[in-house]
PDB file of N, CA, C and O in Angstrom:
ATOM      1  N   UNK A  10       3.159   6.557   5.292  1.00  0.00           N
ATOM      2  CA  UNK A  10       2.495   7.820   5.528  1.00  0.00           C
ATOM      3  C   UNK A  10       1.018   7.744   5.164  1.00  0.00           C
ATOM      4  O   UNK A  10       0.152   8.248   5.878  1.00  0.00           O
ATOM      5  N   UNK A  11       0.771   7.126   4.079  1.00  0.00           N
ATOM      6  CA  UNK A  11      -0.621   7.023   3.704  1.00  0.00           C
ATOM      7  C   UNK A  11      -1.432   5.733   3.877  1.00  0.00           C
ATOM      8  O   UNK A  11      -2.647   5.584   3.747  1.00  0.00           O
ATOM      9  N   UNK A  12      -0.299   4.648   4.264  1.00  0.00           N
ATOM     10  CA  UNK A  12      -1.365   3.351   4.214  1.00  0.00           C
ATOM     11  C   UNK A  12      -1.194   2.775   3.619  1.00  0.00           C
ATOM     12  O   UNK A  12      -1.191   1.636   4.088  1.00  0.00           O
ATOM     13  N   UNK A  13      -0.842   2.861   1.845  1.00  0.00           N
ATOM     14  CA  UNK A  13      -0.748   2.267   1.126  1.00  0.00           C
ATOM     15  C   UNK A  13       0.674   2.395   0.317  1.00  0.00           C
ATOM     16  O   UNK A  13       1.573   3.085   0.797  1.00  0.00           O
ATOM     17  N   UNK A  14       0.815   1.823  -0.715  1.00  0.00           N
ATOM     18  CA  UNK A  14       1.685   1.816  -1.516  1.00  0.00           C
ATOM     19  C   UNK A  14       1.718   3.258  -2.805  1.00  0.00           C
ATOM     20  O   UNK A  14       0.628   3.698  -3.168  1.00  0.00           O
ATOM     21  N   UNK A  15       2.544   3.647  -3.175  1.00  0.00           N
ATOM     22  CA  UNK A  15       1.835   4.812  -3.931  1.00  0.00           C
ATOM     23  C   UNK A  15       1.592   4.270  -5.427  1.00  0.00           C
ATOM     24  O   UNK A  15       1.003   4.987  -6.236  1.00  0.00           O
ATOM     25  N   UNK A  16       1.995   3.159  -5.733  1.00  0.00           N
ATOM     26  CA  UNK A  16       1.886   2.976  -6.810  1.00  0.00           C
ATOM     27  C   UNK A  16       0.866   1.359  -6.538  1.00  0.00           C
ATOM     28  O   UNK A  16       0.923   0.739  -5.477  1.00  0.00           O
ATOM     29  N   UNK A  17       0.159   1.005  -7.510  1.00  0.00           N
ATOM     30  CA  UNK A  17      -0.226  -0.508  -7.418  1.00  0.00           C
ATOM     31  C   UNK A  17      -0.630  -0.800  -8.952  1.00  0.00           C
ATOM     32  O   UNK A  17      -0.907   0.097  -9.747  1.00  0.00           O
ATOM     33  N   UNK A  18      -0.626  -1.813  -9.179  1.00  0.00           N
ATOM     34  CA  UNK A  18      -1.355  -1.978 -10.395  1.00  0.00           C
ATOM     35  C   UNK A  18      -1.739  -3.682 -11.072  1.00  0.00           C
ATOM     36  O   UNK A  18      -1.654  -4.669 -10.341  1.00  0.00           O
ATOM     37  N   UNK A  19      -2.080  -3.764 -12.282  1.00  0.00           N
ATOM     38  CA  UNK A  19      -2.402  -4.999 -12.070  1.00  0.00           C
ATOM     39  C   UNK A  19      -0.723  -6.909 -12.172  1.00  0.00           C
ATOM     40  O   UNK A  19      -0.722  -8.134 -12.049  1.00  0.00           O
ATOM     41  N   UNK A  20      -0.050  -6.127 -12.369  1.00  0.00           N
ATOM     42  CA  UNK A  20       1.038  -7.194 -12.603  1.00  0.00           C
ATOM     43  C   UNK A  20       2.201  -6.320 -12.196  1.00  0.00           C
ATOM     44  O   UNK A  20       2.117  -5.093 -12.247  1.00  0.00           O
ATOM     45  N   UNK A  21       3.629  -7.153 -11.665  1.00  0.00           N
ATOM     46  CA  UNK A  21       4.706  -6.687 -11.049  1.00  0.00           C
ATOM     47  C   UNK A  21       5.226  -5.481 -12.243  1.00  0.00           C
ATOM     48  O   UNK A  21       5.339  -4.267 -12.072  1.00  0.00           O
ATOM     49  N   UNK A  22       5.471  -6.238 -13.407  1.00  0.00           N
ATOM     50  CA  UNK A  22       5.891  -4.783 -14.567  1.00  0.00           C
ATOM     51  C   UNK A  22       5.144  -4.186 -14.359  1.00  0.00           C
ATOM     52  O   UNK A  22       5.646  -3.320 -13.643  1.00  0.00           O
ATOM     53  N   UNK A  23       4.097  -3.968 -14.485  1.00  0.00           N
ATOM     54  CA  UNK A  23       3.106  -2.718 -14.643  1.00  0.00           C
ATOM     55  C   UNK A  23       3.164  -1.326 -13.601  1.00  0.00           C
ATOM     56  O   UNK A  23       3.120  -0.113 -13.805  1.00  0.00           O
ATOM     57  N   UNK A  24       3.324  -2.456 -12.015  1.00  0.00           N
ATOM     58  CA  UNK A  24       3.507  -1.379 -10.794  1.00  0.00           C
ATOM     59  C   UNK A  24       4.971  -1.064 -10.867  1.00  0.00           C
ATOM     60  O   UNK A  24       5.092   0.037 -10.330  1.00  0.00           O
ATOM     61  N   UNK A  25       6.339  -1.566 -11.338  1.00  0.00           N
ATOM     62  CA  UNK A  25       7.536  -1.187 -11.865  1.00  0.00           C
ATOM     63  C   UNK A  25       7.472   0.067 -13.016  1.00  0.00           C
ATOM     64  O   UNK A  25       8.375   0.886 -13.191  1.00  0.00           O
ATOM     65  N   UNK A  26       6.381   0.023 -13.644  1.00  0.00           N
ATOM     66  CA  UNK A  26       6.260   0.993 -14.549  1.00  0.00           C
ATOM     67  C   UNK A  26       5.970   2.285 -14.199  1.00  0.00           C
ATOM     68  O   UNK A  26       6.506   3.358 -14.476  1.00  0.00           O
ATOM     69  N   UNK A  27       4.794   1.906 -13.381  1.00  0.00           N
ATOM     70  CA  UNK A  27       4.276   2.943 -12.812  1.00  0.00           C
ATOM     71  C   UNK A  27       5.269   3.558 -12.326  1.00  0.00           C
ATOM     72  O   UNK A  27       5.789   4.615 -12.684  1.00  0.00           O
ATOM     73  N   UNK A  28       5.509   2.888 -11.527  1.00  0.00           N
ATOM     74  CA  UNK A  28       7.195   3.716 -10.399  1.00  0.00           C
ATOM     75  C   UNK A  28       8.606   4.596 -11.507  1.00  0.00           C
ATOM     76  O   UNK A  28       9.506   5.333 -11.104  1.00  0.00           O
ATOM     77  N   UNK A  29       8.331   4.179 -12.830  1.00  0.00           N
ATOM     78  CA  UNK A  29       9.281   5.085 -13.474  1.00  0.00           C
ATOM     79  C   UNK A  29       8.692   6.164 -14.622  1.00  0.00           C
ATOM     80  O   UNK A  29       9.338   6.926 -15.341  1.00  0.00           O
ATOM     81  N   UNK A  30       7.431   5.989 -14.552  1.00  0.00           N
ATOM     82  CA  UNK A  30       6.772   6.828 -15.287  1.00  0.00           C
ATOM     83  C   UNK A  30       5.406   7.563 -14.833  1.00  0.00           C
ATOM     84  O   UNK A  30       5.141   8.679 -15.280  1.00  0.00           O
ATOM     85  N   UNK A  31       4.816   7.106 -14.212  1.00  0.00           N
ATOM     86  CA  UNK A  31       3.565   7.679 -13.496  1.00  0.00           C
ATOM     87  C   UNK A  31       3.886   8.789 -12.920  1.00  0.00           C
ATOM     88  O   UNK A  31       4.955   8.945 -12.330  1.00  0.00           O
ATOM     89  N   UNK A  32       2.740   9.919 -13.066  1.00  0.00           N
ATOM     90  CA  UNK A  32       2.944  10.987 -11.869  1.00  0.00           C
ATOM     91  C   UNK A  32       3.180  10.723 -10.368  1.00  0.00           C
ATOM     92  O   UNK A  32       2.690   9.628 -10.094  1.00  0.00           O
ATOM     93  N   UNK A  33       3.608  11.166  -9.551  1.00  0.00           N
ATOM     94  CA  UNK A  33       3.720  10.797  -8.417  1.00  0.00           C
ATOM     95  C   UNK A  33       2.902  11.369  -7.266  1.00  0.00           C
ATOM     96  O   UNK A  33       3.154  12.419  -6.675  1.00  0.00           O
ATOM     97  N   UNK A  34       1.686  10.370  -6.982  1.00  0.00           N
ATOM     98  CA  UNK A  34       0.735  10.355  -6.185  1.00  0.00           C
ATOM     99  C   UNK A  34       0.434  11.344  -5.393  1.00  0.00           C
ATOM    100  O   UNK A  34       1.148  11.114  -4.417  1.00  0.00           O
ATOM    101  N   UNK A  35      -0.230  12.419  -5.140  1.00  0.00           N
ATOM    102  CA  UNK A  35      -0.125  13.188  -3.962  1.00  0.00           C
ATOM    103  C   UNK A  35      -0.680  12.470  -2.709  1.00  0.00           C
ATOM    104  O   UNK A  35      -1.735  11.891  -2.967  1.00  0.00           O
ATOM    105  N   UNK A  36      -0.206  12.318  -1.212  1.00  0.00           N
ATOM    106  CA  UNK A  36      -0.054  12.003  -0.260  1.00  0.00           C
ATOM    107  C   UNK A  36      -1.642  12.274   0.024  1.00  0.00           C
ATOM    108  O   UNK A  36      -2.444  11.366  -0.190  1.00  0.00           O
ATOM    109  N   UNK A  37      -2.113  13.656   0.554  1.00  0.00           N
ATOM    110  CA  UNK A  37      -2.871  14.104   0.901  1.00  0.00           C
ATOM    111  C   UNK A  37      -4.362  13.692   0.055  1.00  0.00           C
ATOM    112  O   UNK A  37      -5.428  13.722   0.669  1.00  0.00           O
ATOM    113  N   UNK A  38      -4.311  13.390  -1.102  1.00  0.00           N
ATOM    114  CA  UNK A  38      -5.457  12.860  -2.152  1.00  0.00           C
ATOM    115  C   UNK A  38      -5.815  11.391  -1.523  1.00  0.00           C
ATOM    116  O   UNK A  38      -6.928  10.884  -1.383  1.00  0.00           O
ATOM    117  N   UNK A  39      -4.779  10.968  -1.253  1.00  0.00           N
ATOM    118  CA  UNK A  39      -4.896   9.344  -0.323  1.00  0.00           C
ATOM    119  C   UNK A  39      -5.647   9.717   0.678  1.00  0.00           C
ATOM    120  O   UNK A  39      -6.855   9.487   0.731  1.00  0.00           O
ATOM    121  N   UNK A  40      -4.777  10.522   1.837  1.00  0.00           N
ATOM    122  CA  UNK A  40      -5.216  10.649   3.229  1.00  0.00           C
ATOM    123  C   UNK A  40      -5.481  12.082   3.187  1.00  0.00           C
ATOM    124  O   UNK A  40      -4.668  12.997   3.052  1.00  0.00           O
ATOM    125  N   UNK A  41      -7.005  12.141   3.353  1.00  0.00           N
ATOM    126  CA  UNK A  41      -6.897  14.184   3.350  1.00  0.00           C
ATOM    127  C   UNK A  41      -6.358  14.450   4.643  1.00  0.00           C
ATOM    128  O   UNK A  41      -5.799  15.547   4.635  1.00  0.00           O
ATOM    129  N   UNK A  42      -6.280  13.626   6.252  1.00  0.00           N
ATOM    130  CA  UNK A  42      -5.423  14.374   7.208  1.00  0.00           C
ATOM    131  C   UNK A  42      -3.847  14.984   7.418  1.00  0.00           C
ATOM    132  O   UNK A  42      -3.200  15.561   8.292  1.00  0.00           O
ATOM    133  N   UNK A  43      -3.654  14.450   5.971  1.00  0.00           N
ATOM    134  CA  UNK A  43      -2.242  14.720   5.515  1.00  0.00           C
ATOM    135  C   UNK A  43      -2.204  16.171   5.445  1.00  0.00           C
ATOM    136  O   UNK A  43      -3.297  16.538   5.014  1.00  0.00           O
ATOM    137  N   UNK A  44      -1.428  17.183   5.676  1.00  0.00           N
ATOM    138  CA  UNK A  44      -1.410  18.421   5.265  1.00  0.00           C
ATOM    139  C   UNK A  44      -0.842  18.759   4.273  1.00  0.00           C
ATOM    140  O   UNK A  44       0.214  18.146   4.115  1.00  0.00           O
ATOM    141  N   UNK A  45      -1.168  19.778   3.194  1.00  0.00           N
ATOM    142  CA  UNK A  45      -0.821  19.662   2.030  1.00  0.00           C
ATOM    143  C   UNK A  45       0.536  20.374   1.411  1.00  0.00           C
ATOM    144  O   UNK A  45       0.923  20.587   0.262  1.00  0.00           O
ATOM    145  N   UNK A  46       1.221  20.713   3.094  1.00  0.00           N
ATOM    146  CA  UNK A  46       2.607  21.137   2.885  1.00  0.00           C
ATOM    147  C   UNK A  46       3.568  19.901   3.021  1.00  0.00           C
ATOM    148  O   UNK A  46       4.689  19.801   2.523  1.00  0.00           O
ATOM    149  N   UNK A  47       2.964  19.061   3.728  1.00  0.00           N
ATOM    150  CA  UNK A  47       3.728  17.711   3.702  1.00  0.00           C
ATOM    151  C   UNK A  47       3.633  17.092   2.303  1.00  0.00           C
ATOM    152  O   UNK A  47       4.594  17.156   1.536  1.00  0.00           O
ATOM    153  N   UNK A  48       2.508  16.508   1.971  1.00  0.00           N
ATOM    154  CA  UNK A  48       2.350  16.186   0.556  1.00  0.00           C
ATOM    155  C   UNK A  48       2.965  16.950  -0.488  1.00  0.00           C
ATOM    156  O   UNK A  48       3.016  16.645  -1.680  1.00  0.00           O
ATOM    157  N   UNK A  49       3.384  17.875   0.017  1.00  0.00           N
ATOM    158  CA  UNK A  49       4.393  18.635  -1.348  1.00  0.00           C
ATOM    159  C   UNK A  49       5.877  18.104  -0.960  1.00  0.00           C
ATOM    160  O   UNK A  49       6.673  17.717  -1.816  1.00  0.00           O
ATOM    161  N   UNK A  50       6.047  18.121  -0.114  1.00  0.00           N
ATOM    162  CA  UNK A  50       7.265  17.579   0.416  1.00  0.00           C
ATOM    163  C   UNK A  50       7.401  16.499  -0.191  1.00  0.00           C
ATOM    164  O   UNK A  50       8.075  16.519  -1.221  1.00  0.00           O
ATOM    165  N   UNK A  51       6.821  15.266   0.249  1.00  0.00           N
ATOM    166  CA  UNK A  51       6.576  13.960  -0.133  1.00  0.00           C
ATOM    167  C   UNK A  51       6.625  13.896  -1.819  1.00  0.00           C
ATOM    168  O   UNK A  51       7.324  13.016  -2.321  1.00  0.00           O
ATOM    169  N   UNK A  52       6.028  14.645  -2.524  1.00  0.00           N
ATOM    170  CA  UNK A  52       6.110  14.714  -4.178  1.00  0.00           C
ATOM    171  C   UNK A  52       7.616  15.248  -4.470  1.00  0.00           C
ATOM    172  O   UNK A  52       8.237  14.729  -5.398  1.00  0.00           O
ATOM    173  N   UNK A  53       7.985  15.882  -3.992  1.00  0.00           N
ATOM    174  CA  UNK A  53       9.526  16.561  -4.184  1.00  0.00           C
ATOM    175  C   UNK A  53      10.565  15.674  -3.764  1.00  0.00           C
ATOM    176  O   UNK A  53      11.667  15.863  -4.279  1.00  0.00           O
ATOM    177  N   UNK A  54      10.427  14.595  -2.801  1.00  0.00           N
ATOM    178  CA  UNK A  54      11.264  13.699  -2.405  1.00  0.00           C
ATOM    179  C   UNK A  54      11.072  12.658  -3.283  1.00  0.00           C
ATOM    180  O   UNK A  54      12.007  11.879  -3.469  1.00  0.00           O
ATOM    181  N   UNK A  55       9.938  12.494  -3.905  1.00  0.00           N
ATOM    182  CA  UNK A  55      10.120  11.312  -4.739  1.00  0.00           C
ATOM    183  C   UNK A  55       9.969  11.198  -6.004  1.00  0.00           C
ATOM    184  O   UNK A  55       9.753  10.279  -6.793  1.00  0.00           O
ATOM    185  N   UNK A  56      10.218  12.984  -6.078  1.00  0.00           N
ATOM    186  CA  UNK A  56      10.292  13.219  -7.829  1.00  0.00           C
ATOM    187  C   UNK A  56      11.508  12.031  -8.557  1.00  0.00           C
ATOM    188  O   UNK A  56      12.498  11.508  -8.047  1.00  0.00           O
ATOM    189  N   UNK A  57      10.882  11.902 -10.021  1.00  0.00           N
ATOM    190  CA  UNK A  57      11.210  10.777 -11.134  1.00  0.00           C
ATOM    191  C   UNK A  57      13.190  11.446 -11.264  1.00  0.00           C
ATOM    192  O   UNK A  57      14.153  10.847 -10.786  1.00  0.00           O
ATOM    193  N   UNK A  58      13.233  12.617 -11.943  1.00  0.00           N
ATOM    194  CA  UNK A  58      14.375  13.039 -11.897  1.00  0.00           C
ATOM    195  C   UNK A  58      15.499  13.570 -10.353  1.00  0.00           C
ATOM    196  O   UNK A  58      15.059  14.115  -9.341  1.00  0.00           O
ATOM    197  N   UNK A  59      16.603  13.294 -10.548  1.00  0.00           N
ATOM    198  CA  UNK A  59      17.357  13.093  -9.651  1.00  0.00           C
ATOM    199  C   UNK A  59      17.369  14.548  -9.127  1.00  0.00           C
ATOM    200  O   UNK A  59      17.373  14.782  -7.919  1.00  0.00           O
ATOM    201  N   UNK A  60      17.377  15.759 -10.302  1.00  0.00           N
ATOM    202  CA  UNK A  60      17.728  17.059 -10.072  1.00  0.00           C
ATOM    203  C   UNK A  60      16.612  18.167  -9.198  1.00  0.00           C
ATOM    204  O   UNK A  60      16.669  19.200  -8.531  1.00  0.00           O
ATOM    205  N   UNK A  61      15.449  17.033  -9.782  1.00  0.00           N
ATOM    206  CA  UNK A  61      14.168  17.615  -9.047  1.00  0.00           C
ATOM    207  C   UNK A  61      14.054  17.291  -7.685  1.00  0.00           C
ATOM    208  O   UNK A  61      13.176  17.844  -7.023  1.00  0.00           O
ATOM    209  N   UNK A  62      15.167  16.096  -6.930  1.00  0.00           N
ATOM    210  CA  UNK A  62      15.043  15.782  -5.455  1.00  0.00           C
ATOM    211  C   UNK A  62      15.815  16.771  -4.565  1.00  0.00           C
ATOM    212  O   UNK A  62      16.771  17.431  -4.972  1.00  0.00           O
ATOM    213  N   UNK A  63      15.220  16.829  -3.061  1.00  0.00           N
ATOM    214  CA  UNK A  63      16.435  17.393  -2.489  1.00  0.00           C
ATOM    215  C   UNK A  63      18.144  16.435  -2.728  1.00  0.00           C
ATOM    216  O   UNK A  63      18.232  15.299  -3.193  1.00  0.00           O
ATOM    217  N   UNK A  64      18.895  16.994  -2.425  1.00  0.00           N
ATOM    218  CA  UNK A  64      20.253  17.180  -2.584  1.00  0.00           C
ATOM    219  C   UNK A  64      20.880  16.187  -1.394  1.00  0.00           C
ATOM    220  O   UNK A  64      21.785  15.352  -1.405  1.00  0.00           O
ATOM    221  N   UNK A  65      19.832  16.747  -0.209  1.00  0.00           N
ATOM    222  CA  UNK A  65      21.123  15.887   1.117  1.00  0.00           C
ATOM    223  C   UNK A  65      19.819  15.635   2.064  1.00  0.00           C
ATOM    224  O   UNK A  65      18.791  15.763   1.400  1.00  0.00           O
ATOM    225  N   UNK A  66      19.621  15.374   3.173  1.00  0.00           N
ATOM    226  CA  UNK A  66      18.707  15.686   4.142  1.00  0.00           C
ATOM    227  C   UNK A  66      18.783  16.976   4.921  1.00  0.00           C
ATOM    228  O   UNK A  66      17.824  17.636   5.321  1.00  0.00           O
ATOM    229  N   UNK A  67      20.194  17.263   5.094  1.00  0.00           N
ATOM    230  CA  UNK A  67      20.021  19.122   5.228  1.00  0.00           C
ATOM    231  C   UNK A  67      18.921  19.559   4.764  1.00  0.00           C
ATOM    232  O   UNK A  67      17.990  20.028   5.419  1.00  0.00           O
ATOM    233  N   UNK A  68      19.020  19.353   3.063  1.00  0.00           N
ATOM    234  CA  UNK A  68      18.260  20.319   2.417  1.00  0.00           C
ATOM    235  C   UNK A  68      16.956  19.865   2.724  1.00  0.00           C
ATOM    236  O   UNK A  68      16.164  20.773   2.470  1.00  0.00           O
ATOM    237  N   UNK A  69      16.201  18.538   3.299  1.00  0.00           N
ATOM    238  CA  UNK A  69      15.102  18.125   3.377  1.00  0.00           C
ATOM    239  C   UNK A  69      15.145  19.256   4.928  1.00  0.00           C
ATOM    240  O   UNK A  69      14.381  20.201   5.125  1.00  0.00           O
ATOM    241  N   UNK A  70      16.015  18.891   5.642  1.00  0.00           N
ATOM    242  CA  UNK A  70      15.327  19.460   6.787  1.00  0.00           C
ATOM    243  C   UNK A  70      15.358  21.330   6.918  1.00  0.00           C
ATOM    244  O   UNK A  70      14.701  21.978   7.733  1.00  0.00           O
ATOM    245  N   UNK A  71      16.136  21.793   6.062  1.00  0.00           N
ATOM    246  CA  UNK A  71      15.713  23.181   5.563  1.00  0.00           C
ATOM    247  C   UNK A  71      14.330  23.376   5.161  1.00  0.00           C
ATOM    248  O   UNK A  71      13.767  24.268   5.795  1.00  0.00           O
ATOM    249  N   UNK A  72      13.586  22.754   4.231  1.00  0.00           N
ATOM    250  CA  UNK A  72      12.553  22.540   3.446  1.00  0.00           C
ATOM    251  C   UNK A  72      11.404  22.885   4.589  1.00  0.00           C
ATOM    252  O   UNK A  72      10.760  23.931   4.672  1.00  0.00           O
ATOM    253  N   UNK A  73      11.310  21.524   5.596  1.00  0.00           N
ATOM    254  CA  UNK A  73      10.856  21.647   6.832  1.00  0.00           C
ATOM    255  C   UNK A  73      10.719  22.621   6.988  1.00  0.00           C
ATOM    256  O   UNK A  73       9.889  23.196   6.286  1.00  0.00           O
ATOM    257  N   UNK A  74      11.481  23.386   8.034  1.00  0.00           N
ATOM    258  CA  UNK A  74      11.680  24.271   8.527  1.00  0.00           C
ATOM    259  C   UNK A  74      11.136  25.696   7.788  1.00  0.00           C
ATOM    260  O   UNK A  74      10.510  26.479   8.502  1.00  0.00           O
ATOM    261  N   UNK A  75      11.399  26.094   6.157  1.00  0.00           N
ATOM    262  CA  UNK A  75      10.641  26.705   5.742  1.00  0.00           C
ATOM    263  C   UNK A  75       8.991  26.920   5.329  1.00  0.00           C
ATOM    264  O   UNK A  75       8.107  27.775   5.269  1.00  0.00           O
ATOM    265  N   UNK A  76       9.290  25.400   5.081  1.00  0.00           N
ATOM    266  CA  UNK A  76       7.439  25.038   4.521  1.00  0.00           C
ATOM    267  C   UNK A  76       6.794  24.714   5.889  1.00  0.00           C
ATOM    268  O   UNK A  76       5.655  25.162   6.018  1.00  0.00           O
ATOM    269  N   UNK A  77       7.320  23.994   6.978  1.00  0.00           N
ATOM    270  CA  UNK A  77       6.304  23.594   8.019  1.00  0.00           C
ATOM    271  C   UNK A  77       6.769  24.857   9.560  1.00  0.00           C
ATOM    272  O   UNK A  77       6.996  24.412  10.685  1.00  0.00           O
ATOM    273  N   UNK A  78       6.795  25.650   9.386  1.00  0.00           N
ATOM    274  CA  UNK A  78       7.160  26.607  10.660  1.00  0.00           C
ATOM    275  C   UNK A  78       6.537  26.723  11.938  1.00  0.00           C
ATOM    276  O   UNK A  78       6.947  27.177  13.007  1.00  0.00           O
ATOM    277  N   UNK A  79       5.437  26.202  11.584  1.00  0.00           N
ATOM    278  CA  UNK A  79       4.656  26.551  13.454  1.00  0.00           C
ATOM    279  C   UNK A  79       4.663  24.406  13.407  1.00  0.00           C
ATOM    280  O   UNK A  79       3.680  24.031  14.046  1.00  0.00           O
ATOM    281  N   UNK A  80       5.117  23.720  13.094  1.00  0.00           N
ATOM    282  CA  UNK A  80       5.388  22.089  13.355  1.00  0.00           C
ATOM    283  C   UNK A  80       6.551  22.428  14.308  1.00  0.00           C
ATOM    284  O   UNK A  80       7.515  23.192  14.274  1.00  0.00           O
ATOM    285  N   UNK A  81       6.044  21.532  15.173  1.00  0.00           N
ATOM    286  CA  UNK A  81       7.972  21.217  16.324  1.00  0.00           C
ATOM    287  C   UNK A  81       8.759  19.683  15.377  1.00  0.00           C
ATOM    288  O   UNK A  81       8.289  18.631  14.946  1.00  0.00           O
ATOM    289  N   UNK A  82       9.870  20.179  15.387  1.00  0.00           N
ATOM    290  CA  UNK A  82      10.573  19.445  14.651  1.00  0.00           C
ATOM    291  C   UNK A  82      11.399  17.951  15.854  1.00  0.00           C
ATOM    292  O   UNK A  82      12.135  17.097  15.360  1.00  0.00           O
TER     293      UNK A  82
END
């Protein structure tokens, strides 16, 4: 989505680290053509805790549908 990796850093542990402890990147800060209802999306899908993710892809494509409404799906 953005080009890059969301995490990088200088050694394999370090970018492993990142990935279990770092905030999780906003999309749109990378790429500003990103819209910043997607980039919320994108942070919610790849929240650290399990409880903070959607549930199923239903619920991703509910999400959609509420947060992105004038997008054709």
């Amino acid at each position: 989505l953005t080009g890059q990796a969301p995490y990088t850093a200088g050694t394999k542990v370090d970018t492993i680290a990142a990935h279990l402890h770092a905030d999780v990147p906003q999309a749109c800060s990378i790429n500003r053509e990103i819209p910043i209802e997607v980039s919320a999306l994108v942070a919610q899908m790849m929240a650290k805790a399990v409880q903070d993710r959607p549930a199923s892809m239903a619920e991703v494509s509910q999400m959609i549908r509420v947060q992105l409404p004038h997008h054709e799906l």
